[in-house]
Backbone as JSON, one array per atom type, in Angstrom:
{
  "sequence": "XXXXXXXXXXXXXXXXXXXXXXXXXXXXXXXXXXXXXXXXXXXXXXXXXXXXXXXXXXXXXXXXXXXXXXXXXXXXXXXXXXXXXXXXXXXXXXXXXXXXXXXXXXXXXXXXXXXXXXXXXXXXXXXXXXXXXXXXXXXXXXXXXXXXXXXXXXXXXXXXXXXXXXXXXXXXXXXXXXXXXXXXXXXXXXXXXXXXXXXXXXXXXXXXXXXXXXXXXXXXXXXXXXXXXXXXXXXXXXX",
  "N": [[-24.89, 8.89, -24.48], [-26.47, 8.64, -20.94], [-25.81, 10.38, -17.71], [-25.8, 8.02, -15.86], [-25.57, 5.5, -16.99], [-22.45, 6.15, -17.81], [-21.68, 6.35, -15.41], [-21.97, 3.31, -14.78], [-20.44, 2.15, -16.32], [-17.85, 3.18, -16.83], [-17.61, 1.94, -13.57], [-17.97, -1.0, -14.34], [-16.58, -1.29, -16.07], [-13.99, -1.03, -15.07], [-13.68, -2.69, -12.8], [-13.01, -5.06, -14.39], [-11.8, -5.24, -16.08], [-9.44, -5.28, -13.77], [-10.55, -8.06, -13.18], [-9.72, -9.74, -15.28], [-6.72, -9.16, -15.67], [-6.56, -10.55, -13.51], [-7.13, -12.88, -14.58], [-5.08, -13.1, -17.12], [-3.1, -14.32, -15.12], [-3.01, -16.73, -14.81], [-0.99, -17.47, -16.6], [2.28, -18.99, -16.75], [4.36, -16.99, -17.35], [3.47, -14.52, -17.02], [2.02, -15.05, -13.89], [3.71, -14.04, -11.39], [3.37, -11.8, -11.76], [1.53, -8.73, -10.19], [-1.96, -8.46, -10.83], [-2.95, -5.76, -10.41], [-1.3, -3.49, -11.2], [-1.05, -4.68, -14.9], [-3.76, -4.78, -15.17], [-4.23, -1.86, -14.28], [-2.4, -0.61, -17.11], [-4.15, -1.18, -19.11], [-6.23, -0.06, -18.19], [-5.34, 2.41, -18.42], [-4.05, 2.88, -20.97], [-6.8, 2.68, -22.52], [-7.84, 4.58, -21.76], [-6.45, 7.01, -23.29], [-6.47, 6.27, -26.29], [-9.63, 6.45, -26.47], [-9.46, 8.97, -25.86], [-10.14, 9.65, -23.52], [-10.86, 11.64, -19.78], [-8.88, 11.68, -16.74], [-10.93, 12.5, -15.02], [-13.48, 12.53, -15.62], [-14.24, 9.82, -16.56], [-13.51, 9.02, -13.4], [-15.95, 9.14, -12.42], [-17.4, 7.1, -11.97], [-15.47, 5.23, -11.06], [-14.42, 6.1, -8.68], [-16.05, 5.15, -6.54], [-14.88, 2.36, -6.28], [-12.05, 2.96, -5.18], [-13.75, 3.98, -3.11], [-14.22, 2.0, -1.59], [-12.42, 1.14, -0.81], [-12.02, 1.41, 2.38], [-13.75, 0.1, 3.64], [-12.61, -2.33, 3.22], [-10.76, -2.8, 4.52], [-10.44, -2.19, 6.69], [-12.31, -5.04, 6.95], [-9.87, -6.54, 6.94], [-9.79, -7.18, 9.79], [-11.27, -9.23, 10.48], [-9.78, -11.92, 10.44], [-7.54, -10.79, 12.68], [-8.98, -11.89, 15.06], [-9.7, -13.74, 14.85], [-6.82, -14.62, 15.44], [-6.58, -14.08, 17.97], [-5.2, -14.82, 20.31], [-1.98, -15.12, 19.11], [-1.19, -12.54, 19.72], [-1.37, -11.77, 21.57], [0.29, -13.2, 23.53], [3.44, -13.07, 22.29], [3.36, -9.88, 22.2], [4.73, -8.19, 23.71], [7.53, -8.75, 21.79], [6.26, -7.99, 19.28], [4.35, -5.38, 19.59], [7.01, -3.6, 20.22], [8.37, -3.94, 17.59], [6.44, -2.86, 15.72], [7.23, 0.15, 16.28], [9.62, -0.01, 15.68], [9.68, -0.47, 12.69], [8.1, 2.19, 12.01], [9.37, 4.53, 12.69], [12.0, 3.6, 10.8], [10.02, 3.15, 7.99], [9.43, 6.02, 8.0], [12.4, 7.88, 7.86], [13.45, 6.12, 6.26], [12.37, 7.88, 3.92], [12.8, 10.34, 3.79], [15.37, 9.91, 4.4], [15.74, 8.72, 0.48], [14.75, 10.88, 0.27], [17.22, 12.7, 0.26], [19.06, 11.55, -1.11], [18.35, 12.09, -3.66], [17.34, 14.61, -4.04], [15.0, 16.09, -2.94], [12.23, 17.99, -3.48], [10.7, 19.66, -1.26], [7.7, 18.91, -0.47], [7.07, 17.42, -1.7], [8.4, 15.31, -0.16], [7.13, 15.17, 1.19], [5.1, 13.89, 0.84], [6.36, 11.92, 0.12], [6.27, 10.43, 2.88], [3.96, 8.6, 3.75], [4.3, 6.32, 2.4], [4.27, 3.92, 3.6], [2.08, 3.32, 4.43], [-1.47, 2.68, 4.29], [-3.65, 3.09, 1.61], [-6.45, 4.35, 2.27], [-5.99, 5.43, 4.43], [-2.85, 7.39, 4.72], [-4.02, 8.83, 3.29], [-4.94, 11.09, 3.42], [-3.1, 11.26, 5.77], [-0.9, 12.89, 4.54], [-2.48, 14.41, 2.73], [-3.1, 15.89, 5.95], [0.09, 17.16, 6.33], [0.63, 18.4, 4.59], [0.49, 17.59, 2.39], [0.83, 16.0, -1.36], [-1.67, 14.5, -2.24], [-2.15, 12.85, -4.69], [0.02, 11.82, -5.1], [1.2, 11.06, -3.2], [-0.57, 7.85, -3.1], [0.36, 7.34, -5.18], [2.62, 6.84, -4.61], [2.49, 4.78, -2.82], [1.11, 2.78, -2.72], [3.24, 2.16, -4.78], [4.55, 0.87, -3.16], [3.34, -1.05, -2.34], [2.75, -2.8, -3.66], [6.1, -3.81, -4.2], [6.18, -4.69, -1.88], [4.69, -6.61, -1.71], [5.03, -8.55, -4.15], [7.89, -9.17, -3.5], [8.6, -9.28, -0.76], [7.78, -11.23, 0.92], [10.41, -12.93, -0.15], [12.61, -11.75, 0.12], [13.32, -11.78, 3.0], [13.1, -14.41, 3.51], [15.13, -15.58, 1.66], [16.77, -14.23, 4.31], [16.71, -15.92, 5.98], [14.8, -15.99, 7.23], [11.75, -17.15, 9.14], [10.07, -17.08, 10.55], [6.99, -16.52, 11.44], [5.31, -14.25, 13.19], [7.15, -13.32, 12.91], [7.56, -12.34, 9.23], [5.08, -11.85, 9.4], [4.79, -8.95, 10.95], [7.07, -8.1, 9.74], [6.02, -7.15, 7.02], [3.58, -6.91, 6.94], [4.1, -3.73, 7.94], [5.45, -2.88, 6.31], [4.09, -2.92, 3.89], [1.88, -2.83, 3.66], [-1.77, -3.25, 3.28], [-1.59, -4.1, 0.6], [0.31, -6.17, 1.03], [-0.44, -7.73, 3.44], [-3.24, -9.04, 1.64], [-0.85, -10.75, 0.0], [-0.28, -12.21, 1.44], [-2.66, -13.4, 2.43], [-3.2, -14.64, -0.53], [-1.63, -16.42, 0.41], [-2.51, -18.78, 1.79], [-1.04, -17.98, 4.43], [-3.09, -18.28, 7.5], [-2.37, -17.11, 10.03], [0.54, -15.25, 9.81], [-1.23, -13.25, 8.46], [-2.84, -12.23, 10.0], [-1.1, -10.98, 11.99], [-0.29, -9.77, 10.74], [-1.95, -7.82, 9.66], [-2.3, -6.15, 12.17], [-0.05, -5.24, 11.76], [-0.4, -3.41, 10.02], [-2.49, -1.23, 10.38], [-1.5, -0.75, 12.98], [0.76, 0.73, 12.55], [-0.04, 2.44, 10.64], [-1.29, 4.45, 12.63], [0.53, 4.88, 14.69], [2.2, 6.41, 12.12], [0.17, 8.79, 12.49], [0.57, 9.53, 14.43], [3.09, 10.19, 14.55], [5.26, 11.57, 12.23], [4.08, 14.67, 12.5], [5.63, 15.58, 13.65], [8.64, 14.27, 13.06], [8.71, 16.44, 10.68], [8.58, 18.0, 12.4], [11.19, 17.41, 13.01], [12.36, 17.44, 10.43], [13.15, 19.76, 9.4], [14.2, 21.75, 10.99], [16.65, 19.93, 10.71], [17.15, 19.76, 7.9], [19.25, 22.04, 6.49], [21.02, 20.67, 7.37], [20.67, 17.53, 5.66], [21.09, 18.6, 3.61], [18.73, 18.82, 1.76], [16.0, 20.76, 0.94]],
  "CA": [[-25.44, 7.78, -23.84], [-26.85, 9.36, -20.43], [-24.39, 9.54, -17.28], [-25.78, 7.33, -15.13], [-24.64, 5.16, -17.73], [-22.0, 5.64, -18.21], [-20.91, 5.7, -14.39], [-21.86, 2.56, -14.11], [-19.76, 1.87, -17.54], [-16.48, 3.35, -15.8], [-17.73, 1.5, -13.0], [-17.87, -2.11, -14.75], [-15.14, -1.97, -16.54], [-12.85, -1.31, -13.75], [-14.1, -4.82, -12.66], [-13.94, -6.13, -16.09], [-9.95, -5.38, -16.51], [-9.09, -6.21, -13.21], [-10.64, -9.7, -13.11], [-8.88, -10.18, -16.86], [-5.52, -8.93, -15.69], [-6.26, -11.99, -12.86], [-7.38, -14.81, -15.89], [-3.75, -13.82, -17.0], [-1.68, -15.06, -14.07], [-2.71, -18.1, -15.11], [0.26, -18.04, -17.41], [3.72, -18.9, -16.2], [5.09, -15.75, -17.51], [2.36, -13.46, -15.63], [1.84, -15.71, -12.83], [4.03, -13.39, -10.51], [3.06, -10.04, -11.75], [-0.21, -8.35, -9.6], [-3.38, -8.06, -11.39], [-3.45, -4.3, -10.66], [0.14, -3.64, -12.42], [-1.42, -5.26, -15.8], [-4.78, -3.85, -14.68], [-4.03, -0.16, -14.28], [-1.77, -0.61, -18.25], [-5.66, -1.65, -19.72], [-7.0, 1.49, -18.45], [-4.46, 3.63, -19.07], [-4.21, 1.9, -22.67], [-8.46, 2.82, -23.12], [-8.36, 6.35, -22.02], [-5.96, 7.08, -24.13], [-7.27, 5.06, -26.99], [-10.41, 6.7, -26.31], [-9.21, 10.6, -25.52], [-11.09, 9.76, -22.08], [-9.71, 11.91, -19.23], [-9.47, 10.81, -15.57], [-11.84, 13.46, -14.79], [-14.48, 12.12, -16.42], [-13.98, 7.8, -15.96], [-13.12, 8.66, -12.3], [-17.21, 9.75, -12.28], [-17.32, 5.83, -12.23], [-14.52, 4.27, -10.53], [-14.01, 6.76, -7.67], [-16.71, 4.28, -6.01], [-15.12, 1.0, -6.46], [-12.02, 3.48, -4.5], [-14.57, 4.0, -1.66], [-14.05, 0.84, -1.1], [-10.46, 0.44, 0.29], [-12.27, 1.93, 3.54], [-14.63, -1.46, 4.65], [-12.08, -3.38, 2.58], [-9.66, -2.27, 5.11], [-11.45, -3.21, 7.76], [-12.99, -6.44, 7.02], [-9.15, -7.23, 7.4], [-10.26, -7.1, 11.16], [-11.51, -10.91, 10.78], [-7.38, -12.86, 10.56], [-6.48, -11.15, 13.61], [-9.66, -11.53, 15.87], [-9.51, -15.47, 14.89], [-5.92, -15.04, 15.55], [-5.65, -12.86, 19.31], [-3.93, -15.42, 21.4], [-1.04, -15.16, 19.03], [-0.92, -11.66, 19.81], [-0.7, -11.11, 23.65], [1.42, -14.21, 23.61], [4.31, -11.85, 21.85], [2.54, -8.51, 22.45], [6.11, -6.89, 24.37], [8.42, -8.1, 20.52], [5.17, -7.49, 18.08], [4.72, -3.97, 19.7], [8.18, -3.25, 19.51], [7.96, -3.41, 16.02], [5.79, -1.52, 15.03], [7.66, 1.53, 16.8], [10.78, -0.08, 15.03], [9.34, -0.1, 11.8], [7.22, 3.63, 11.8], [10.26, 4.97, 11.88], [12.15, 3.13, 9.3], [9.32, 3.96, 7.37], [9.33, 7.28, 7.73], [13.38, 7.92, 8.21], [13.58, 5.86, 4.55], [11.2, 8.67, 3.04], [14.11, 11.2, 4.1], [17.15, 9.51, 3.02], [15.51, 9.62, -0.28], [15.32, 12.49, -0.35], [18.71, 13.74, 0.69], [19.63, 10.8, -2.38], [17.51, 13.14, -5.05], [17.75, 16.72, -3.7], [14.26, 16.2, -3.57], [11.8, 19.57, -3.28], [9.54, 20.08, 0.75], [6.01, 18.64, -0.76], [7.7, 15.75, -3.0], [9.34, 14.46, 0.53], [5.97, 15.52, 3.17], [4.15, 13.01, -0.12], [6.03, 10.67, 0.1], [6.04, 9.91, 4.47], [3.29, 7.66, 4.94], [3.88, 5.71, 1.84], [4.06, 2.52, 4.47], [0.65, 2.9, 5.6], [-2.38, 2.13, 3.4], [-4.3, 4.23, 0.9], [-6.71, 5.84, 2.49], [-5.3, 6.55, 6.01], [-2.22, 7.51, 4.01], [-3.57, 10.49, 1.73], [-5.71, 11.56, 4.64], [-2.11, 12.31, 6.65], [-0.77, 13.49, 3.45], [-3.09, 16.18, 3.42], [-2.79, 17.13, 6.77], [0.96, 17.73, 6.88], [1.1, 19.92, 3.12], [1.93, 16.25, 0.54], [0.48, 16.12, -2.22], [-1.96, 13.12, -2.11], [-2.0, 11.8, -5.24], [1.44, 11.2, -4.57], [1.28, 9.91, -2.11], [-1.01, 7.23, -3.48], [1.88, 6.5, -6.09], [3.66, 5.62, -4.38], [1.93, 3.56, -1.48], [0.61, 1.22, -4.16], [4.35, 0.99, -5.48], [5.28, 0.44, -1.5], [2.76, -2.25, -1.72], [3.35, -4.15, -4.85], [6.99, -3.97, -4.36], [6.28, -5.56, -0.22], [3.81, -7.8, -2.31], [6.44, -9.37, -4.74], [9.62, -9.87, -3.03], [8.85, -8.82, 0.26], [8.71, -12.49, 1.37], [11.64, -13.08, -1.16], [13.63, -11.13, 0.47], [13.02, -12.67, 4.62], [13.43, -15.96, 3.05], [17.12, -14.69, 1.25], [17.43, -14.11, 5.38], [15.9, -17.23, 6.92], [13.77, -15.56, 8.02], [10.7, -17.91, 8.73], [8.89, -17.26, 12.04], [5.07, -16.26, 11.2], [5.17, -13.36, 12.87], [8.73, -12.02, 12.04], [6.81, -12.61, 7.96], [4.27, -10.95, 9.75], [4.87, -7.43, 11.06], [7.66, -6.95, 8.59], [5.57, -7.65, 5.4], [2.22, -5.52, 6.98], [4.53, -2.81, 8.51], [6.36, -1.84, 5.18], [3.61, -3.27, 2.7], [-0.22, -2.67, 4.01], [-3.23, -3.76, 2.56], [-1.15, -5.0, -0.55], [1.39, -7.16, 1.7], [-1.29, -8.4, 3.5], [-3.57, -9.32, 0.48], [-0.2, -11.59, -0.51], [-0.05, -13.7, 2.78], [-3.95, -14.79, 2.43], [-3.42, -15.83, -1.37], [-0.69, -18.03, 0.39], [-2.98, -19.07, 3.32], [-0.49, -18.3, 5.49], [-3.59, -17.1, 7.84], [-1.68, -16.91, 11.49], [0.9, -13.71, 9.18], [-2.31, -12.89, 7.8], [-3.0, -12.03, 11.15], [0.17, -10.17, 12.43], [0.63, -8.71, 9.66], [-2.72, -6.8, 10.05], [-2.16, -5.31, 13.36], [1.1, -4.07, 12.2], [-0.59, -2.41, 9.61], [-3.12, -0.69, 11.8], [-1.04, 0.08, 14.21], [1.93, 1.14, 12.1], [-1.04, 3.53, 10.21], [-1.81, 5.02, 13.68], [1.69, 5.6, 14.81], [2.37, 7.23, 11.74], [-0.18, 9.96, 11.87], [0.78, 9.95, 15.3], [4.94, 10.67, 14.63], [5.03, 12.27, 11.33], [4.29, 15.76, 12.61], [6.49, 15.56, 14.86], [9.36, 13.86, 12.35], [8.78, 17.19, 10.19], [9.09, 19.62, 12.44], [12.31, 17.66, 13.55], [13.23, 17.65, 9.17], [12.72, 20.91, 9.22], [15.26, 22.2, 11.71], [17.71, 19.47, 10.54], [16.72, 20.32, 6.69], [20.61, 22.07, 6.27], [22.3, 18.99, 7.53], [20.55, 17.08, 5.16], [21.4, 19.21, 2.03], [17.25, 18.53, 1.23], [15.79, 22.09, 0.67]],
  "C": [[-25.74, 8.8, -21.68], [-25.35, 9.45, -18.53], [-25.02, 8.87, -16.48], [-24.9, 6.13, -16.16], [-23.7, 5.19, -18.12], [-21.21, 5.88, -16.65], [-20.73, 4.58, -13.89], [-20.97, 1.74, -15.17], [-18.38, 1.37, -17.14], [-16.53, 2.22, -14.41], [-16.79, -0.03, -12.93], [-16.76, -2.53, -15.15], [-13.39, -2.02, -15.53], [-12.69, -2.54, -13.18], [-13.72, -5.68, -13.63], [-12.32, -6.84, -16.06], [-8.72, -6.22, -15.45], [-9.21, -7.66, -13.24], [-9.58, -9.76, -14.93], [-7.58, -10.55, -16.85], [-5.29, -10.33, -14.39], [-6.01, -13.06, -13.19], [-5.68, -14.57, -16.27], [-2.75, -13.93, -16.23], [-1.94, -16.37, -14.65], [-1.53, -18.48, -16.1], [0.98, -18.08, -16.81], [4.62, -17.38, -16.27], [4.62, -14.47, -16.64], [2.34, -13.89, -14.31], [2.35, -14.77, -11.52], [3.6, -11.71, -10.42], [1.8, -9.35, -11.56], [-0.26, -7.7, -10.16], [-3.41, -5.9, -11.26], [-2.59, -3.54, -11.46], [-0.85, -3.64, -14.04], [-2.64, -4.75, -15.87], [-5.57, -2.53, -15.08], [-3.43, 0.2, -16.34], [-3.27, -0.33, -18.57], [-6.11, -0.02, -19.34], [-6.17, 2.44, -18.84], [-4.48, 3.87, -20.35], [-5.6, 2.59, -23.07], [-8.17, 4.16, -22.81], [-7.94, 7.16, -22.69], [-6.3, 6.34, -26.14], [-8.59, 6.53, -27.55], [-10.8, 8.28, -26.3], [-10.7, 10.61, -23.97], [-10.63, 9.97, -20.48], [-10.26, 11.15, -18.4], [-10.35, 11.24, -15.17], [-13.63, 12.91, -14.87], [-14.52, 10.26, -15.9], [-13.98, 7.76, -14.25], [-14.67, 8.56, -11.52], [-17.47, 7.95, -11.78], [-16.46, 4.86, -11.09], [-13.64, 4.52, -9.31], [-15.34, 5.74, -6.76], [-15.97, 2.99, -5.84], [-13.32, 1.65, -5.53], [-12.79, 4.05, -3.03], [-14.67, 2.88, -0.83], [-12.98, -0.29, -0.35], [-10.76, 0.57, 1.48], [-12.57, 0.52, 4.53], [-13.62, -2.41, 4.2], [-10.44, -3.96, 3.63], [-10.03, -3.15, 6.13], [-12.0, -4.21, 8.03], [-11.35, -6.82, 7.05], [-8.59, -8.4, 9.35], [-10.02, -9.41, 11.09], [-9.7, -11.72, 10.81], [-7.07, -12.63, 12.22], [-8.29, -10.63, 15.0], [-9.42, -13.59, 16.2], [-7.74, -15.79, 15.28], [-5.29, -14.38, 17.4], [-5.13, -13.33, 19.58], [-1.86, -15.41, 20.46], [-0.19, -13.56, 19.93], [-0.82, -11.53, 20.67], [0.07, -12.21, 23.89], [3.24, -13.66, 23.34], [3.96, -10.86, 21.46], [4.29, -7.97, 22.95], [7.2, -7.53, 22.39], [7.23, -7.53, 19.15], [5.09, -5.29, 18.46], [5.8, -2.63, 19.32], [9.16, -2.86, 18.23], [7.52, -2.6, 15.2], [6.36, -0.1, 15.16], [8.63, 1.45, 15.88], [10.18, 0.76, 13.81], [8.25, 1.59, 11.24], [8.22, 4.07, 11.62], [11.99, 5.2, 10.62], [11.69, 3.27, 8.09], [9.69, 5.15, 6.82], [11.07, 8.2, 7.31], [13.45, 7.5, 6.22], [13.61, 7.0, 3.57], [12.81, 10.18, 3.63], [15.0, 11.59, 3.49], [16.52, 10.02, 1.6], [15.52, 10.45, -0.6], [16.19, 13.3, -0.39], [18.87, 12.69, -0.66], [19.5, 11.96, -3.55], [17.33, 14.47, -4.37], [16.17, 16.53, -3.99], [13.14, 17.04, -2.44], [10.8, 19.22, -1.55], [8.56, 19.09, 0.38], [6.45, 17.73, -1.89], [7.67, 14.92, -1.7], [8.36, 14.3, 2.08], [4.85, 14.59, 1.51], [4.88, 11.68, 0.26], [6.15, 9.81, 1.63], [5.47, 9.12, 4.83], [3.49, 6.7, 3.68], [4.26, 4.05, 2.37], [2.96, 2.34, 4.9], [-0.76, 3.08, 3.69], [-3.72, 3.23, 2.81], [-4.82, 5.36, 1.45], [-6.58, 6.56, 3.71], [-3.94, 7.74, 5.36], [-2.19, 8.82, 3.2], [-4.11, 11.14, 2.72], [-4.65, 12.44, 6.39], [-1.25, 13.05, 5.39], [-1.39, 14.67, 3.43], [-2.87, 17.36, 4.48], [-1.13, 17.36, 7.43], [1.54, 18.41, 5.48], [1.67, 18.9, 2.61], [0.64, 16.84, -0.09], [-0.4, 14.55, -2.66], [-2.24, 12.66, -3.44], [-0.92, 11.3, -5.69], [1.77, 9.7, -4.71], [0.3, 8.08, -2.06], [-0.29, 6.4, -4.34], [2.42, 5.94, -5.58], [3.42, 4.4, -2.55], [2.01, 2.72, -2.46], [2.03, 0.41, -4.7], [4.84, 0.49, -4.63], [5.1, -0.91, -0.93], [3.0, -3.07, -2.88], [4.81, -4.98, -4.49], [7.28, -5.26, -3.06], [5.45, -7.05, -0.85], [4.27, -9.03, -3.4], [7.21, -10.08, -3.86], [9.52, -9.15, -1.49], [9.29, -10.64, 1.1], [9.89, -13.05, 1.23], [13.1, -12.92, -0.15], [13.99, -11.35, 2.4], [13.69, -14.05, 4.05], [15.01, -15.72, 3.07], [17.76, -14.8, 3.03], [17.33, -14.81, 6.02], [15.2, -17.36, 7.69], [12.33, -16.28, 7.82], [10.08, -18.04, 9.49], [7.46, -16.23, 11.48], [5.58, -15.23, 11.47], [6.29, -12.15, 13.21], [7.57, -11.59, 10.61], [6.31, -11.4, 8.15], [3.46, -9.38, 9.62], [5.66, -6.59, 10.06], [6.98, -7.26, 7.03], [4.39, -6.57, 5.68], [3.04, -4.91, 7.22], [5.05, -2.18, 7.01], [5.59, -1.69, 3.51], [1.88, -3.27, 2.36], [-0.96, -3.37, 3.31], [-2.59, -5.25, 1.69], [-0.11, -5.65, 0.03], [0.77, -8.2, 2.14], [-2.13, -9.11, 2.74], [-2.43, -10.92, -0.1], [0.07, -12.39, -0.19], [-1.26, -14.27, 2.08], [-4.19, -14.93, 1.0], [-2.65, -17.19, -1.35], [-1.65, -18.78, 1.27], [-1.96, -18.86, 4.26], [-1.58, -17.07, 6.95], [-2.59, -16.64, 9.59], [-0.01, -15.4, 10.73], [-0.27, -13.21, 8.86], [-2.61, -12.05, 9.43], [-2.54, -10.98, 11.89], [0.39, -9.21, 11.99], [-0.45, -6.83, 9.67], [-2.7, -6.01, 10.86], [-1.13, -4.42, 13.04], [0.17, -2.93, 10.92], [-1.31, -1.08, 9.88], [-2.11, 0.02, 12.7], [-0.08, 1.19, 13.76], [0.67, 2.73, 11.09], [-0.98, 4.36, 11.38], [-0.37, 6.02, 14.22], [2.18, 6.6, 13.68], [1.84, 8.45, 11.33], [0.48, 10.81, 12.83], [2.21, 11.64, 15.11], [4.98, 11.5, 13.35], [4.72, 14.0, 11.54], [5.25, 16.3, 13.28], [7.63, 15.66, 13.9], [9.75, 14.96, 11.41], [9.43, 18.47, 10.37], [10.73, 19.58, 12.53], [13.46, 18.44, 11.9], [13.47, 19.27, 8.78], [14.04, 21.56, 9.97], [16.24, 21.71, 11.08], [18.03, 19.74, 9.41], [18.71, 21.08, 5.81], [21.6, 21.66, 5.51], [22.65, 18.88, 6.27], [20.96, 17.9, 3.56], [20.15, 19.31, 0.66], [16.82, 19.86, 1.57], [13.58, 21.91, -0.12]]
}
């Protein structure tokens, strides 16, 4: 089989696995299970069974990864559509952005303290609440491991997409702005997509702004937080 045919095969099979996983969500016992997890399991099993390396598979799949950037930009549509809501609540919203950014970074440090994490692993975890394309670039800049960062981002997004709205509901939070800000700031595009699936367009608008602003703030504040971490690492007992 030619190189072009293999690339086309891996590219198209990725879509096929995803849509098959999405089809499975019609069954009640898989309804709340994110298709990205099911599709990933299928892909891993197939690669393992046919002894296909990730590098070979990625010759076709990398083009889908490239589309993450345009997909993130496309989320600007609900932002423009609901810009009046953002202007009316700008003080509360932007304070929330700053607070969420610090919580995301400090929570990674806190987890590092508990599990006695190596510095390289901890650096990789810092951008966990930022959408993948930006998180990977932040990780490269600060000396993290991009592949580990991508895994952390996906895991964080899945948790937010599945449990984010449930946790907020548990605490009686029903305000669209609060929900959108919380989900977008903590679970980036995946959390925002879960809101879009529920057709909560006001929440999507706020969530889109949150994931964008938090990404920018994380890129700016992370190096500063790293300097503080290095200075106080002995106090935390993390090496």
